[in-house]
Amino acid sequence: MTSIAIVGAGPQLGLAIARTFGSQGFDVALISRNREKLDGLAGKLSAEGITATAFPADVLDRDALSQALKDAAAKFGGIDVLEFSPVGTFGSTVLTTPAETEPANVQHEIEFQLYGAIAATKAVLPAMREAGAGTLLYTTGAGSIDPVPQVGNVNAAAAALRNWAINLHRELDGTGIQAAHVGIDVSIGTPAVPGFPTAQPEEISPVYWELHTTRRDQAELVFSL
């Protein structure tokens, strides 16, 4: 049986990725902070015939995140695909322009994006190396590639994650393990800014399947309209 762990699973892109992989026979491990919301997502997927289980953990709690992934691997017999796409809340994320940014503004985002991704990867990569197979996918907004001043601190951390993911792809070349960065250059579901391009989650999720299956040589894929 094959499985995917979605870190930062939510009702939009996370659920769509779960459906894309679940429709191909994957078991789904859903990881984020809120158990009630995760249980709701798992219930939706189960009603569609997809095996899904909630493993609550805060991405900022490295030990809890690692344990959630280990618990998921124990339940499903391993993790074949890791997808990392947590999104900060308005209460926890302070947006700053580059000139306004204090070190603490970037530090929080680095902890959330880069350090969270590293911790999640460390939890699953050893088993993938042993198996000689696996897929590691890391999602950011396209500001990691083409930054915009209004979210300067978030872009800086996202760019660090992008750099690390592409470098990981190069390191893992020839091992059977695919690592790739996905840059999302649209609003998801509803426009974040009037007039900004918007796509539905189910339009985006197939690119993750492509990276896992037919585009394993690519270190990056940018979704745009």
mmCIF file of C-alpha atoms in Angstrom:
data_model
loop_
_atom_site.group_PDB
_atom_site.id
_atom_site.type_symbol
_atom_site.label_atom_id
_atom_site.label_comp_id
_atom_site.label_asym_id
_atom_site.label_seq_id
_atom_site.Cartn_x
_atom_site.Cartn_y
_atom_site.Cartn_z
ATOM 1 C CA MET A 1 0.000 0.000 0.000
ATOM 2 C CA THR A 2 1.235 3.511 -0.792
ATOM 3 C CA SER A 3 0.720 6.610 1.334
ATOM 4 C CA ILE A 4 1.099 10.375 1.337
ATOM 5 C CA ALA A 5 1.593 12.630 4.357
ATOM 6 C CA ILE A 6 0.276 16.170 3.904
ATOM 7 C CA VAL A 7 1.776 18.620 6.395
ATOM 8 C CA GLY A 8 -0.417 21.689 6.675
ATOM 9 C CA ALA A 9 -3.509 19.834 5.475
ATOM 10 C CA GLY A 10 -6.460 22.172 5.061
ATOM 11 C CA PRO A 11 -9.819 22.369 3.284
ATOM 12 C CA GLN A 12 -8.441 23.780 0.037
ATOM 13 C CA LEU A 13 -5.150 22.677 -1.535
ATOM 14 C CA GLY A 14 -4.403 20.031 1.097
ATOM 15 C CA LEU A 15 -7.782 18.380 0.598
ATOM 16 C CA ALA A 16 -7.404 18.546 -3.188
ATOM 17 C CA ILE A 17 -3.967 16.896 -3.036
ATOM 18 C CA ALA A 18 -5.406 14.230 -0.742
ATOM 19 C CA ARG A 19 -8.165 13.546 -3.272
ATOM 20 C CA THR A 20 -5.720 13.445 -6.195
ATOM 21 C CA PHE A 21 -3.475 10.874 -4.523
ATOM 22 C CA GLY A 22 -6.315 9.069 -2.746
ATOM 23 C CA SER A 23 -8.078 8.488 -6.065
ATOM 24 C CA GLN A 24 -4.932 6.634 -7.145
ATOM 25 C CA GLY A 25 -5.117 4.274 -4.175
ATOM 26 C CA PHE A 26 -2.945 6.196 -1.708
ATOM 27 C CA ASP A 27 -3.653 6.214 2.008
ATOM 28 C CA VAL A 28 -3.566 9.773 3.351
ATOM 29 C CA ALA A 29 -2.043 11.105 6.577
ATOM 30 C CA LEU A 30 -3.394 14.567 7.401
ATOM 31 C CA ILE A 31 -1.173 16.707 9.632
ATOM 32 C CA SER A 32 -1.917 20.154 11.046
ATOM 33 C CA ARG A 33 -2.652 21.748 14.408
ATOM 34 C CA ASN A 34 -6.419 21.376 14.727
ATOM 35 C CA ARG A 35 -7.709 17.841 15.337
ATOM 36 C CA GLU A 36 -11.355 18.808 14.862
ATOM 37 C CA LYS A 37 -10.700 20.245 11.412
ATOM 38 C CA LEU A 38 -8.502 17.285 10.470
ATOM 39 C CA ASP A 39 -11.181 14.831 11.563
ATOM 40 C CA GLY A 40 -13.651 16.688 9.347
ATOM 41 C CA LEU A 41 -11.334 16.380 6.351
ATOM 42 C CA ALA A 42 -10.703 12.713 7.094
ATOM 43 C CA GLY A 43 -14.449 12.151 7.247
ATOM 44 C CA LYS A 44 -14.979 13.760 3.835
ATOM 45 C CA LEU A 45 -12.256 11.638 2.290
ATOM 46 C CA SER A 46 -13.522 8.462 3.921
ATOM 47 C CA ALA A 47 -16.986 9.139 2.507
ATOM 48 C CA GLU A 48 -15.334 9.212 -0.929
ATOM 49 C CA GLY A 49 -13.680 5.836 -0.366
ATOM 50 C CA ILE A 50 -10.249 7.230 0.520
ATOM 51 C CA THR A 51 -8.447 5.958 3.623
ATOM 52 C CA ALA A 52 -7.418 9.050 5.603
ATOM 53 C CA THR A 53 -6.327 9.555 9.200
ATOM 54 C CA ALA A 54 -5.666 12.687 11.252
ATOM 55 C CA PHE A 55 -2.332 13.126 13.012
ATOM 56 C CA PRO A 56 -2.495 16.502 14.796
ATOM 57 C CA ALA A 57 0.796 18.360 15.256
ATOM 58 C CA ASP A 58 2.030 21.937 15.185
ATOM 59 C CA VAL A 59 4.765 22.458 12.597
ATOM 60 C CA LEU A 60 6.554 24.698 15.104
ATOM 61 C CA ASP A 61 6.795 21.784 17.546
ATOM 62 C CA ARG A 62 9.562 19.730 15.945
ATOM 63 C CA ASP A 63 9.155 16.733 18.245
ATOM 64 C CA ALA A 64 5.387 16.603 17.750
ATOM 65 C CA LEU A 65 5.737 16.925 13.980
ATOM 66 C CA SER A 66 8.333 14.156 13.822
ATOM 67 C CA GLN A 67 6.193 11.917 16.022
ATOM 68 C CA ALA A 68 3.099 12.504 13.886
ATOM 69 C CA LEU A 69 5.005 11.420 10.793
ATOM 70 C CA LYS A 70 6.410 8.391 12.579
ATOM 71 C CA ASP A 71 2.905 7.456 13.757
ATOM 72 C CA ALA A 72 1.605 7.826 10.194
ATOM 73 C CA ALA A 73 4.411 5.641 8.871
ATOM 74 C CA ALA A 74 3.635 3.008 11.484
ATOM 75 C CA LYS A 75 -0.069 3.005 10.595
ATOM 76 C CA PHE A 76 0.359 2.926 6.823
ATOM 77 C CA GLY A 77 3.542 0.889 6.562
ATOM 78 C CA GLY A 78 5.680 3.837 5.540
ATOM 79 C CA ILE A 79 5.407 7.264 3.911
ATOM 80 C CA ASP A 80 5.944 7.244 0.151
ATOM 81 C CA VAL A 81 5.210 10.928 -0.465
ATOM 82 C CA LEU A 82 5.674 13.935 1.811
ATOM 83 C CA GLU A 83 3.926 17.174 0.849
ATOM 84 C CA PHE A 84 4.752 20.230 2.966
ATOM 85 C CA SER A 85 2.512 23.305 2.677
ATOM 86 C CA PRO A 86 1.561 24.805 6.052
ATOM 87 C CA VAL A 87 0.034 28.284 5.927
ATOM 88 C CA GLY A 88 0.272 30.778 8.771
ATOM 89 C CA THR A 89 -2.826 32.382 10.241
ATOM 90 C CA PHE A 90 -3.514 36.104 10.338
ATOM 91 C CA GLY A 91 -3.080 35.989 14.094
ATOM 92 C CA SER A 92 0.380 34.436 13.955
ATOM 93 C CA THR A 93 1.757 35.935 10.751
ATOM 94 C CA VAL A 94 2.792 39.593 10.704
ATOM 95 C CA LEU A 95 3.458 40.802 7.166
ATOM 96 C CA THR A 96 6.288 43.314 6.719
ATOM 97 C CA THR A 97 7.971 45.040 3.803
ATOM 98 C CA PRO A 98 11.735 44.591 3.489
ATOM 99 C CA ALA A 99 12.468 48.037 4.986
ATOM 100 C CA GLU A 100 10.056 47.465 7.888
ATOM 101 C CA THR A 101 11.272 43.962 8.645
ATOM 102 C CA GLU A 102 12.869 43.207 11.984
ATOM 103 C CA PRO A 103 14.930 40.019 12.433
ATOM 104 C CA ALA A 104 12.110 38.537 14.524
ATOM 105 C CA ASN A 105 9.660 38.942 11.619
ATOM 106 C CA VAL A 106 11.807 36.731 9.413
ATOM 107 C CA GLN A 107 12.791 34.366 12.233
ATOM 108 C CA HIS A 108 9.180 33.322 12.834
ATOM 109 C CA GLU A 109 8.687 32.583 9.144
ATOM 110 C CA ILE A 110 11.976 30.692 8.939
ATOM 111 C CA GLU A 111 10.906 28.574 11.903
ATOM 112 C CA PHE A 112 7.549 27.909 10.276
ATOM 113 C CA GLN A 113 8.612 27.259 6.685
ATOM 114 C CA LEU A 114 12.257 26.213 6.429
ATOM 115 C CA TYR A 115 12.832 24.600 9.822
ATOM 116 C CA GLY A 116 9.446 22.862 9.678
ATOM 117 C CA ALA A 117 10.282 21.415 6.277
ATOM 118 C CA ILE A 118 13.675 20.231 7.485
ATOM 119 C CA ALA A 119 12.152 18.534 10.545
ATOM 120 C CA ALA A 120 9.478 16.807 8.445
ATOM 121 C CA THR A 121 12.066 15.638 5.943
ATOM 122 C CA LYS A 122 14.358 14.251 8.624
ATOM 123 C CA ALA A 123 11.430 12.162 9.888
ATOM 124 C CA VAL A 124 10.778 10.422 6.549
ATOM 125 C CA LEU A 125 13.983 10.546 4.490
ATOM 126 C CA PRO A 126 15.928 7.724 6.212
ATOM 127 C CA ALA A 127 13.227 5.171 5.348
ATOM 128 C CA MET A 128 13.046 6.510 1.788
ATOM 129 C CA ARG A 129 16.809 6.123 1.440
ATOM 130 C CA GLU A 130 16.557 2.554 2.692
ATOM 131 C CA ALA A 131 13.779 1.817 0.195
ATOM 132 C CA GLY A 132 15.513 3.670 -2.641
ATOM 133 C CA ALA A 133 12.258 5.453 -3.474
ATOM 134 C CA GLY A 134 10.139 8.372 -2.326
ATOM 135 C CA THR A 135 8.897 11.845 -3.152
ATOM 136 C CA LEU A 136 9.382 15.083 -1.195
ATOM 137 C CA LEU A 137 7.325 18.096 -2.306
ATOM 138 C CA TYR A 138 7.539 21.574 -0.772
ATOM 139 C CA THR A 139 5.017 24.316 -1.525
ATOM 140 C CA THR A 140 5.418 28.097 -1.313
ATOM 141 C CA GLY A 141 3.856 31.104 -2.920
ATOM 142 C CA ALA A 142 5.604 32.322 -6.051
ATOM 143 C CA GLY A 143 7.011 35.210 -4.014
ATOM 144 C CA SER A 144 9.827 32.807 -3.195
ATOM 145 C CA ILE A 145 10.888 33.284 -6.832
ATOM 146 C CA ASP A 146 9.602 36.774 -7.682
ATOM 147 C CA PRO A 147 9.171 38.604 -4.358
ATOM 148 C CA VAL A 148 6.752 41.449 -3.659
ATOM 149 C CA PRO A 149 7.460 44.094 -1.004
ATOM 150 C CA GLN A 150 4.163 43.757 0.877
ATOM 151 C CA VAL A 151 5.132 40.308 2.173
ATOM 152 C CA GLY A 152 8.884 40.755 2.317
ATOM 153 C CA ASN A 153 9.470 38.680 5.451
ATOM 154 C CA VAL A 154 7.352 35.747 4.222
ATOM 155 C CA ASN A 155 9.028 35.854 0.801
ATOM 156 C CA ALA A 156 12.483 35.730 2.408
ATOM 157 C CA ALA A 157 11.664 32.556 4.334
ATOM 158 C CA ALA A 158 9.901 31.000 1.349
ATOM 159 C CA ALA A 159 12.949 31.710 -0.792
ATOM 160 C CA ALA A 160 15.111 29.949 1.785
ATOM 161 C CA LEU A 161 12.830 26.902 1.635
ATOM 162 C CA ARG A 162 12.888 26.975 -2.173
ATOM 163 C CA ASN A 163 16.690 27.129 -2.201
ATOM 164 C CA TRP A 164 16.944 24.236 0.240
ATOM 165 C CA ALA A 165 14.416 22.088 -1.668
ATOM 166 C CA ILE A 166 16.153 22.573 -5.017
ATOM 167 C CA ASN A 167 19.497 21.824 -3.404
ATOM 168 C CA LEU A 168 18.003 18.682 -1.854
ATOM 169 C CA HIS A 169 16.827 17.636 -5.327
ATOM 170 C CA ARG A 170 20.412 17.877 -6.537
ATOM 171 C CA GLU A 171 21.771 15.947 -3.568
ATOM 172 C CA LEU A 172 19.263 13.130 -4.031
ATOM 173 C CA ASP A 173 19.797 12.792 -7.784
ATOM 174 C CA GLY A 174 20.259 9.129 -8.641
ATOM 175 C CA THR A 175 18.893 7.805 -5.344
ATOM 176 C CA GLY A 176 15.349 7.130 -6.564
ATOM 177 C CA ILE A 177 14.017 9.926 -4.346
ATOM 178 C CA GLN A 178 12.440 12.993 -5.931
ATOM 179 C CA ALA A 179 12.554 16.365 -4.152
ATOM 180 C CA ALA A 180 10.889 19.377 -5.744
ATOM 181 C CA HIS A 181 9.578 22.850 -5.018
ATOM 182 C CA VAL A 182 6.093 23.910 -6.109
ATOM 183 C CA GLY A 183 5.563 27.656 -6.509
ATOM 184 C CA ILE A 184 1.922 28.769 -6.522
ATOM 185 C CA ASP A 185 1.529 31.982 -8.545
ATOM 186 C CA VAL A 186 -2.228 32.345 -8.043
ATOM 187 C CA SER A 187 -4.703 32.887 -5.255
ATOM 188 C CA ILE A 188 -6.319 29.614 -4.231
ATOM 189 C CA GLY A 189 -10.099 29.449 -4.177
ATOM 190 C CA THR A 190 -10.853 33.160 -3.803
ATOM 191 C CA PRO A 191 -8.853 36.234 -4.890
ATOM 192 C CA ALA A 192 -6.455 37.503 -2.222
ATOM 193 C CA VAL A 193 -6.196 40.780 -4.124
ATOM 194 C CA PRO A 194 -8.857 42.068 -6.553
ATOM 195 C CA GLY A 195 -7.878 41.156 -10.087
ATOM 196 C CA PHE A 196 -5.144 38.716 -9.062
ATOM 197 C CA PRO A 197 -5.292 35.388 -10.959
ATOM 198 C CA THR A 198 -7.226 32.743 -9.037
ATOM 199 C CA ALA A 199 -7.395 28.963 -9.453
ATOM 200 C CA GLN A 200 -9.415 26.298 -7.713
ATOM 201 C CA PRO A 201 -7.505 23.732 -5.620
ATOM 202 C CA GLU A 202 -8.452 20.864 -7.927
ATOM 203 C CA GLU A 203 -6.817 22.725 -10.827
ATOM 204 C CA ILE A 204 -3.522 22.852 -8.938
ATOM 205 C CA SER A 205 -3.321 19.447 -7.257
ATOM 206 C CA PRO A 206 -2.585 17.420 -10.433
ATOM 207 C CA VAL A 207 0.886 19.030 -10.658
ATOM 208 C CA TYR A 208 1.858 17.191 -7.470
ATOM 209 C CA TRP A 209 0.882 13.894 -9.042
ATOM 210 C CA GLU A 210 2.905 14.790 -12.147
ATOM 211 C CA LEU A 211 6.001 15.518 -10.054
ATOM 212 C CA HIS A 212 5.568 12.194 -8.290
ATOM 213 C CA THR A 213 5.078 10.218 -11.489
ATOM 214 C CA THR A 214 6.118 11.757 -14.822
ATOM 215 C CA ARG A 215 8.258 14.782 -13.889
ATOM 216 C CA ARG A 216 10.657 13.238 -11.422
ATOM 217 C CA ASP A 217 13.638 14.953 -13.024
ATOM 218 C CA GLN A 218 12.263 18.431 -12.272
ATOM 219 C CA ALA A 219 13.452 20.353 -9.216
ATOM 220 C CA GLU A 220 10.710 22.956 -9.505
ATOM 221 C CA LEU A 221 7.287 23.527 -10.991
ATOM 222 C CA VAL A 222 5.518 26.882 -10.936
ATOM 223 C CA PHE A 223 1.734 26.901 -11.255
ATOM 224 C CA SER A 224 0.373 30.010 -12.961
ATOM 225 C CA LEU A 225 -2.471 30.994 -15.253
#
